[in-house]
XYZ file of C-alpha atoms in Angstrom:
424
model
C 0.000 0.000 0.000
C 1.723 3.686 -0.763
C 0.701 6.672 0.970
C -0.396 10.060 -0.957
C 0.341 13.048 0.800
C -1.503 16.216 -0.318
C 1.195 19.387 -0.444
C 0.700 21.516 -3.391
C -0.991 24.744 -2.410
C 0.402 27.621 -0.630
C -2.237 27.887 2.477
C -3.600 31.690 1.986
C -4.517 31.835 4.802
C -1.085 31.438 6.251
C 0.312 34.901 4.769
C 2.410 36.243 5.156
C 4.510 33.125 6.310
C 3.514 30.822 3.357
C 5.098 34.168 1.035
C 8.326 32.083 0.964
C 7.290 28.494 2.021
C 4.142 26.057 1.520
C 2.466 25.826 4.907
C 3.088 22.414 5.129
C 6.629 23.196 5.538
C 6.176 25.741 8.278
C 8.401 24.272 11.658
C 6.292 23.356 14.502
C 7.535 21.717 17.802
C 10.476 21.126 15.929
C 9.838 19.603 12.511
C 7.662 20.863 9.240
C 3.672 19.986 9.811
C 4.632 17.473 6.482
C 7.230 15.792 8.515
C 5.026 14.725 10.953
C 2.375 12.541 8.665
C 5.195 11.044 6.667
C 6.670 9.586 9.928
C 2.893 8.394 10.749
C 2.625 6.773 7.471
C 5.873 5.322 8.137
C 5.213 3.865 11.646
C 2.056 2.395 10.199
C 4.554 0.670 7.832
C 3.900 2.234 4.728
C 6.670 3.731 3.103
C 6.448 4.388 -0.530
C 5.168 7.765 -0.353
C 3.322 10.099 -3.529
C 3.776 13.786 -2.951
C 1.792 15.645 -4.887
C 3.527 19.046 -4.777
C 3.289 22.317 -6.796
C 3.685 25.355 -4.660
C 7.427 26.503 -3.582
C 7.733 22.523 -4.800
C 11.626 23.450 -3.953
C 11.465 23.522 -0.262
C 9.752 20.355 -0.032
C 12.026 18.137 -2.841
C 14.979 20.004 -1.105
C 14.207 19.194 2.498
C 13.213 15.270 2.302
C 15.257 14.598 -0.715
C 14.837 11.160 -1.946
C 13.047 9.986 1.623
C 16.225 7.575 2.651
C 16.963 10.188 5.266
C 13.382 9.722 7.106
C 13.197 5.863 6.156
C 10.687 5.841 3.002
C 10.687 6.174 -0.727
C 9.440 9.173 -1.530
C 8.088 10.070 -5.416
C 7.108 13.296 -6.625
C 4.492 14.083 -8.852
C 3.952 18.405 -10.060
C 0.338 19.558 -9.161
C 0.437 22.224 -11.917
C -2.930 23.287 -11.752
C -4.953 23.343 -8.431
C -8.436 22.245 -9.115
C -10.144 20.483 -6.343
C -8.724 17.252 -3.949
C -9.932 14.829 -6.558
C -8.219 16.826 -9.458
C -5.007 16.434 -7.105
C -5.716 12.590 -6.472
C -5.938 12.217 -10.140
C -2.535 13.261 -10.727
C -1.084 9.477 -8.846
C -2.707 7.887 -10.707
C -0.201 6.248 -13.025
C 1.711 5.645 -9.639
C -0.714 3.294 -8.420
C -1.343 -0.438 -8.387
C -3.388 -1.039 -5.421
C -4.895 0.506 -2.353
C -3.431 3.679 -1.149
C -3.759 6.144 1.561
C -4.361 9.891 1.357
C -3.748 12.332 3.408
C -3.781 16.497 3.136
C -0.614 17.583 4.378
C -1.833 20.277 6.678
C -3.676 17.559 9.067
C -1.718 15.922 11.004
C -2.288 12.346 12.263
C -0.813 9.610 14.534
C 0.167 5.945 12.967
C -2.262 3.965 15.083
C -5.257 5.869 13.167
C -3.690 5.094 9.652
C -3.710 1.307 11.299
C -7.089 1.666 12.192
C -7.922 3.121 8.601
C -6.285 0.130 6.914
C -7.762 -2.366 9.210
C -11.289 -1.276 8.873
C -11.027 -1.108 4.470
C -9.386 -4.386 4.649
C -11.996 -6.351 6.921
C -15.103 -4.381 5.137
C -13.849 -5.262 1.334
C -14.715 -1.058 1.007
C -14.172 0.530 -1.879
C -12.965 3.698 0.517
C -12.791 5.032 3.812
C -12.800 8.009 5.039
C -12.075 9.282 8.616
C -14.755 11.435 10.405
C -14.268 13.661 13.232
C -16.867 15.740 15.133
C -17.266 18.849 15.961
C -19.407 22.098 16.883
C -20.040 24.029 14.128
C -19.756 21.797 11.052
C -20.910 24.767 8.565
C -17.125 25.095 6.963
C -16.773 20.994 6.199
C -18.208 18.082 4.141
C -20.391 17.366 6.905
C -21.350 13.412 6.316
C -25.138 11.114 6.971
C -23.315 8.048 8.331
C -25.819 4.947 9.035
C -24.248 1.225 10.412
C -20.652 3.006 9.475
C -21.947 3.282 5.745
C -22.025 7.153 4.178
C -25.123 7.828 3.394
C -24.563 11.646 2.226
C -21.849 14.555 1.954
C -23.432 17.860 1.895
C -20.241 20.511 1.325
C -19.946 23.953 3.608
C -23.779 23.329 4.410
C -26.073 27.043 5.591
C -26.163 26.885 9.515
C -28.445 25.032 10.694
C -28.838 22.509 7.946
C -26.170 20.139 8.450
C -27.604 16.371 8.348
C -25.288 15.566 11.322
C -21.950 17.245 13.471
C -19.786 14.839 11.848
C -17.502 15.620 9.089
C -15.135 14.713 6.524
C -11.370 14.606 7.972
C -9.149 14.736 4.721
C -7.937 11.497 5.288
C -8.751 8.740 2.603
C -8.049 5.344 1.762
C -9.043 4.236 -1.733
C -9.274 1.279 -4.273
C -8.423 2.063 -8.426
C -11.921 2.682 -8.337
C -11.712 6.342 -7.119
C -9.999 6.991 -10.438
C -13.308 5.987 -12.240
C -15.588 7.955 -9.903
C -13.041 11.046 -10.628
C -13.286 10.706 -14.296
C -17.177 11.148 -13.847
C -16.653 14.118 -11.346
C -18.087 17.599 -12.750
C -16.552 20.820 -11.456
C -18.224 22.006 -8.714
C -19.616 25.250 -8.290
C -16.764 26.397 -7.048
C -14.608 25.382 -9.887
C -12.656 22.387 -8.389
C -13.339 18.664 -8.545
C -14.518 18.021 -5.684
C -13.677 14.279 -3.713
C -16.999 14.481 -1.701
C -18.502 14.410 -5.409
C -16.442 11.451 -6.708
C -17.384 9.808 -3.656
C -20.865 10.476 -4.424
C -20.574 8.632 -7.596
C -19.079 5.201 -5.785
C -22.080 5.715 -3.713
C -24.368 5.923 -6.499
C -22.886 2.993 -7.797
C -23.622 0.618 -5.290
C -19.894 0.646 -3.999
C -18.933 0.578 0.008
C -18.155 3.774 1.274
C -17.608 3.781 4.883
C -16.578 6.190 7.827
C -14.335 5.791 10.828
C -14.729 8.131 13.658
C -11.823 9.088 14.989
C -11.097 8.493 18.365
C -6.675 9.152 17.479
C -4.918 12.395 17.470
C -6.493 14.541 14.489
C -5.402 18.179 14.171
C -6.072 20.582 11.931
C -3.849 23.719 10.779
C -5.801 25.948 8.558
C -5.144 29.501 10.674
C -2.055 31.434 11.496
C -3.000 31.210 15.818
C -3.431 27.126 15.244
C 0.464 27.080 14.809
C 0.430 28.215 18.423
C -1.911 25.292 19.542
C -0.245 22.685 17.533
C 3.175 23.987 18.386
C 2.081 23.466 22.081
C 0.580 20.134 21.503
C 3.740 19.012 20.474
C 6.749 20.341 22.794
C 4.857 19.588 25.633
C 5.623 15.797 25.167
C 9.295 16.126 24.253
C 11.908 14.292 26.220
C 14.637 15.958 27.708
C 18.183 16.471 25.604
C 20.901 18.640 25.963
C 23.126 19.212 23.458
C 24.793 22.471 23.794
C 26.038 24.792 26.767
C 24.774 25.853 29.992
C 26.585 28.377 31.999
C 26.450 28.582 35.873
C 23.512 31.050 36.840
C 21.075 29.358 34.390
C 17.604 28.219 35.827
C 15.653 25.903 34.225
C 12.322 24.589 35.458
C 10.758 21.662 33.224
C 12.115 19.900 29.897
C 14.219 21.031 27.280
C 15.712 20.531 24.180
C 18.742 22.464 23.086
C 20.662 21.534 20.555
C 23.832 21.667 19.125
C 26.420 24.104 19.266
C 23.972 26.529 20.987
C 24.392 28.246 24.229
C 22.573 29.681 27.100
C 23.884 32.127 29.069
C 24.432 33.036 32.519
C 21.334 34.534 34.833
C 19.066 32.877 32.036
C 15.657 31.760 33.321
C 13.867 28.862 31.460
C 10.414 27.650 32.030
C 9.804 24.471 30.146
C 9.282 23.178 28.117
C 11.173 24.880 25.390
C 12.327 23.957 22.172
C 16.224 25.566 21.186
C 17.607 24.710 17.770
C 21.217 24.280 16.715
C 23.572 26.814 17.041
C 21.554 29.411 19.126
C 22.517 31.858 21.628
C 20.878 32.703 24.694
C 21.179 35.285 27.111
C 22.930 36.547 29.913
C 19.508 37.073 31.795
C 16.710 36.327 29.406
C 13.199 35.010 30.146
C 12.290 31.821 27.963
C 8.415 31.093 29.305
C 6.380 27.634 28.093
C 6.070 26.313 24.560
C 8.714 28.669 22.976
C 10.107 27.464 20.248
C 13.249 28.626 18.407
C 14.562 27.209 14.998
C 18.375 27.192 14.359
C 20.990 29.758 14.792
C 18.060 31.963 16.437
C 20.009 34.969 18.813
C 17.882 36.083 21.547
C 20.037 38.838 23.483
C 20.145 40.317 27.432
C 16.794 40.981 29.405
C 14.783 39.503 26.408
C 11.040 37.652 27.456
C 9.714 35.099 25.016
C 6.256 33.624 25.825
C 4.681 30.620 24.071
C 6.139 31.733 20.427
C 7.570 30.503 17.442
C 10.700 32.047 16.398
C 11.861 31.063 13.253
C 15.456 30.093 11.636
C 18.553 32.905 11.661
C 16.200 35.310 13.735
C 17.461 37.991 16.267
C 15.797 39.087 19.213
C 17.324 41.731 20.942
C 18.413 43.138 24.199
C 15.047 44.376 26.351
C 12.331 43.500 23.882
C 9.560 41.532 24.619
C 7.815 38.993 22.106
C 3.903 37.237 22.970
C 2.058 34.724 21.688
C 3.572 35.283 18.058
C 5.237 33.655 15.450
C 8.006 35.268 13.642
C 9.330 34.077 10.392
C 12.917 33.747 9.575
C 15.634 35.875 9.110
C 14.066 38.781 11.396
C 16.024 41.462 13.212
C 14.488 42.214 16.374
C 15.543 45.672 17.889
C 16.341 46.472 21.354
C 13.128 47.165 22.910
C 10.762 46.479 20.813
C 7.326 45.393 21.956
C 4.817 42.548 20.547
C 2.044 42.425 22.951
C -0.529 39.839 23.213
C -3.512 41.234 25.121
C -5.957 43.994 24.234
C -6.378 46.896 26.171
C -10.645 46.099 26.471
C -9.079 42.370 27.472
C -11.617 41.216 24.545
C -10.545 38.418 21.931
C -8.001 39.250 19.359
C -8.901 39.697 16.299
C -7.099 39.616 12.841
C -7.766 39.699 9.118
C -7.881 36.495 7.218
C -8.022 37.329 3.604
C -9.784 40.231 3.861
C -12.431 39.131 6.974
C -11.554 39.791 9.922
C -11.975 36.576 12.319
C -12.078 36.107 15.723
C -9.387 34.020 16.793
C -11.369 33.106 19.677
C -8.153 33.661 22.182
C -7.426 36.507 24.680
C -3.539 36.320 24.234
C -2.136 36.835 20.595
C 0.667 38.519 19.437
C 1.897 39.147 15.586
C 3.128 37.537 12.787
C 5.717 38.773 10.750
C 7.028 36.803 7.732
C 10.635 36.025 6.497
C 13.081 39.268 6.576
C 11.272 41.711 8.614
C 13.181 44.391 10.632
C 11.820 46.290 13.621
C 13.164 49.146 14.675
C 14.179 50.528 18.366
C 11.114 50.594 20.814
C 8.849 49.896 18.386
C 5.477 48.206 19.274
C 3.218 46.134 17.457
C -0.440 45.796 19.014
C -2.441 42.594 19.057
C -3.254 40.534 16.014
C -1.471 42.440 13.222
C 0.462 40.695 10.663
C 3.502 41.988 8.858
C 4.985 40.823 5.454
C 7.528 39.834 4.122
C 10.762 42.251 4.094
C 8.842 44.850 5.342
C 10.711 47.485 8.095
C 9.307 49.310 11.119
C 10.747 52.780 11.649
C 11.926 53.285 15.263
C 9.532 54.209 18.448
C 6.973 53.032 15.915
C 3.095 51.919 16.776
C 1.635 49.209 14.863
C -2.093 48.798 14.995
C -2.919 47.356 11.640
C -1.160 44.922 8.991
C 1.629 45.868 7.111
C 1.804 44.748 3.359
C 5.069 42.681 2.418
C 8.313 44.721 0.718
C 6.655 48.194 3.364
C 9.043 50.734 4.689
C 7.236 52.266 7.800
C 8.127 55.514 9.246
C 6.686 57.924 11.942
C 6.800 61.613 11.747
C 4.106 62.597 13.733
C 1.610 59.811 12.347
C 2.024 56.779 10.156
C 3.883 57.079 6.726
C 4.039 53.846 4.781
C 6.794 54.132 1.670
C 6.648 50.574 -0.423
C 10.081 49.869 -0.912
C 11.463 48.849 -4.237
C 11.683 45.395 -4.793
């Protein structure tokens, strides 16, 4: 059995931080979201692996190479048109010979639910399976009519309040060759893409066993900029302990860590665990490193600095007296002394921040920013909650930030904001 992994869009959503990367390859807990369903696939013992890639394909061929480093065969297949899941599934299809496995790259599963996926196709003869989860407010899923495990209906992104059921369509597949006949039948939907919910449809039409499996096994979603937060939580809060690098007398630590090598932290230091530190990072003298902060590789975070429950990405500096929450900052940032990311509002209300043009409630008190690859802040600068900056944008010094800055910005103050795009 292989295992399809779905990686070929961008994740909109995600901007500014998918500007330079898919979103499947942003680092959380340590590793890129993709990382962590091939190694599930792999643990389930499946490990000739389809990616179907297209987006910034680069940075995915580049980091898992030919798979021999992660213990699979991995083949790559271009996406170059992004129609629809099914359109997507269509592409593998010269690849396979039997029953595969599907999965969209931004969910991330455990191995014993791929086991229980396999075991339940194989002792139901199905023609697929897909996993269901439940949840609140099904109105943005394929929302599924499940009867004696059979699927009885998928109604797509139903109105509220007319959803046959709370239980909906997970993103995670297993299929016969018969999937490719239901996809040749598939119509664009009215959204333009083929849709898998349809091609499913059409096995059902047909008489064919479509089943569901509720899941019961770690299922997580990343669709949202704040979700890297949750997920990045989820994860270093079950690492195991390893030091790798320096500790000078005067550190104290409280709770796990990883540090890795070549990296350092310095005396009068204060760590609350855990905490993830990359390779070749420097730390300190007296810096504040609070719960679930993650930093990538060669990240500098300099004297009197507080981190709380962020993600700081590759080659970043954070300097001396500046104080990052709740955020995640893309790579290659320069942090200036004294600059301020805060995380709660004033009215102690729920952050808010736009999401391709709506502005959604994140539905958390504490949020910071999130800045994208190459951003540099200036001197006591401040950036209120929520706001997102792009890509090599720059923040002029004792500078107020209260709404999101484009990518490739220069920001000054004079006596109010003045916002010069930079040349590219």
């Amino acid at each position: 059995m292989k295992g399809v992994l779905l990686t070929a869009g961008e994740g909109t959503r995600m901007r500014p931080l998918t500007l330079t990367r898919p979103k499947t390859m942003i680092q959380v807990g340590g590793k890129p979201i993709l990382q962590y369903n091939l190694e599930a696939l792999r643990d389930a013992n499946i490990t000739d692996i389809v990616m179907i890639v297209g987006y910034k394909k680069e940075v995915i061929m580049d980091y898992f190479g030919d798979g021999s480093l992660f213990g699979v065969n991995i083949t790559y297949v271009t996406q170059e048109e992004r129609l629809g899941t099914a359109h997507a599934i269509n592409y593998v299809k010269d690849e396979i010979d039997s029953a595969f496995i599907v999965l969209n790259g931004d969910i991330i599963v455990d191995s014993i639910l791929i086991r229980k996926l396999v075991a339940k196709f194989e002792a139901n003869n199905a023609s697929s399976v897909l996993m269901l989860t439940e949840v609140e407010d099904p109105s943005s899923f394929g929302v599924v009519e499940i009867e004696d495990d059979k699927i009885k209906n998928i109604v797509e992104k139903p109105a509220p309040g007319e959803a046959p059921s709370n239980l909906i369509n997970a993103g995670i597949y297993l299929f016969d060759k018969s999937i490719f006949d239901a996809i040749f039948k598939t119509e664009k939907s009215e959204r333009g893409e083929y849709e898998i919910t349809d091609s499913l449809k059409i096995q059902m039409n047909e008489n064919k066993v479509v089943l569901g499996l509720k899941s019961d096994s770690k299922w997580i979603d990343v669709g949202r900029p704040w979700e890297l937060l949750n997920i990045n939580e989820h994860f270093i809060s079950e690492i195991e302990e390893k030091i790798e690098g320096e500790i000078e007398e005067g550190v104290t630590i409280h709770g796990p860590i990883v540090l890795g090598k070549n990296s350092i932290i310095r005396s009068g230091t204060y760590i609350f665990g855990p905490i993830y530190i990359g390779e070749g990072c420097d730390i300190g003298p007296n810096s504040y490193l609070r719960k679930f902060t993650y930093l990538g590789n060669n990240v500098n975070v300099g004297n009197a600095v507080e981190i709380k429950n962020s993600i700081i990405m590759d080659g970043t500096n954070v300097n001396h007296l500046s104080y990052v929450g709740d955020s995640v900052i893309g790579a290659n940032c320069n942090i200036a002394a004294g600059t301020n990311i805060a995380n709660l509002r004033f009215d102690n209300q729920n952050v808010k921040m736009n999401i391709k043009g709506e502005i959604c409630d994140c539905g958390v008190r504490k949020l910071g920013s999130i800045f994208g690859d190459n951003v540099k802040t200036g001197i006591n600068s401040s950036f209120n909650p929520g706001v997102k900056v792009g890509i090599n944008s720059a923040i002029g010094s004792g500078t107020i930030i209260y709404k999101d800055i484009p990518s490739n910005t220069l920001v000054l103050v004079v006596q109010e904001h003045k916002i010069i795009k930079k040349n590219n």
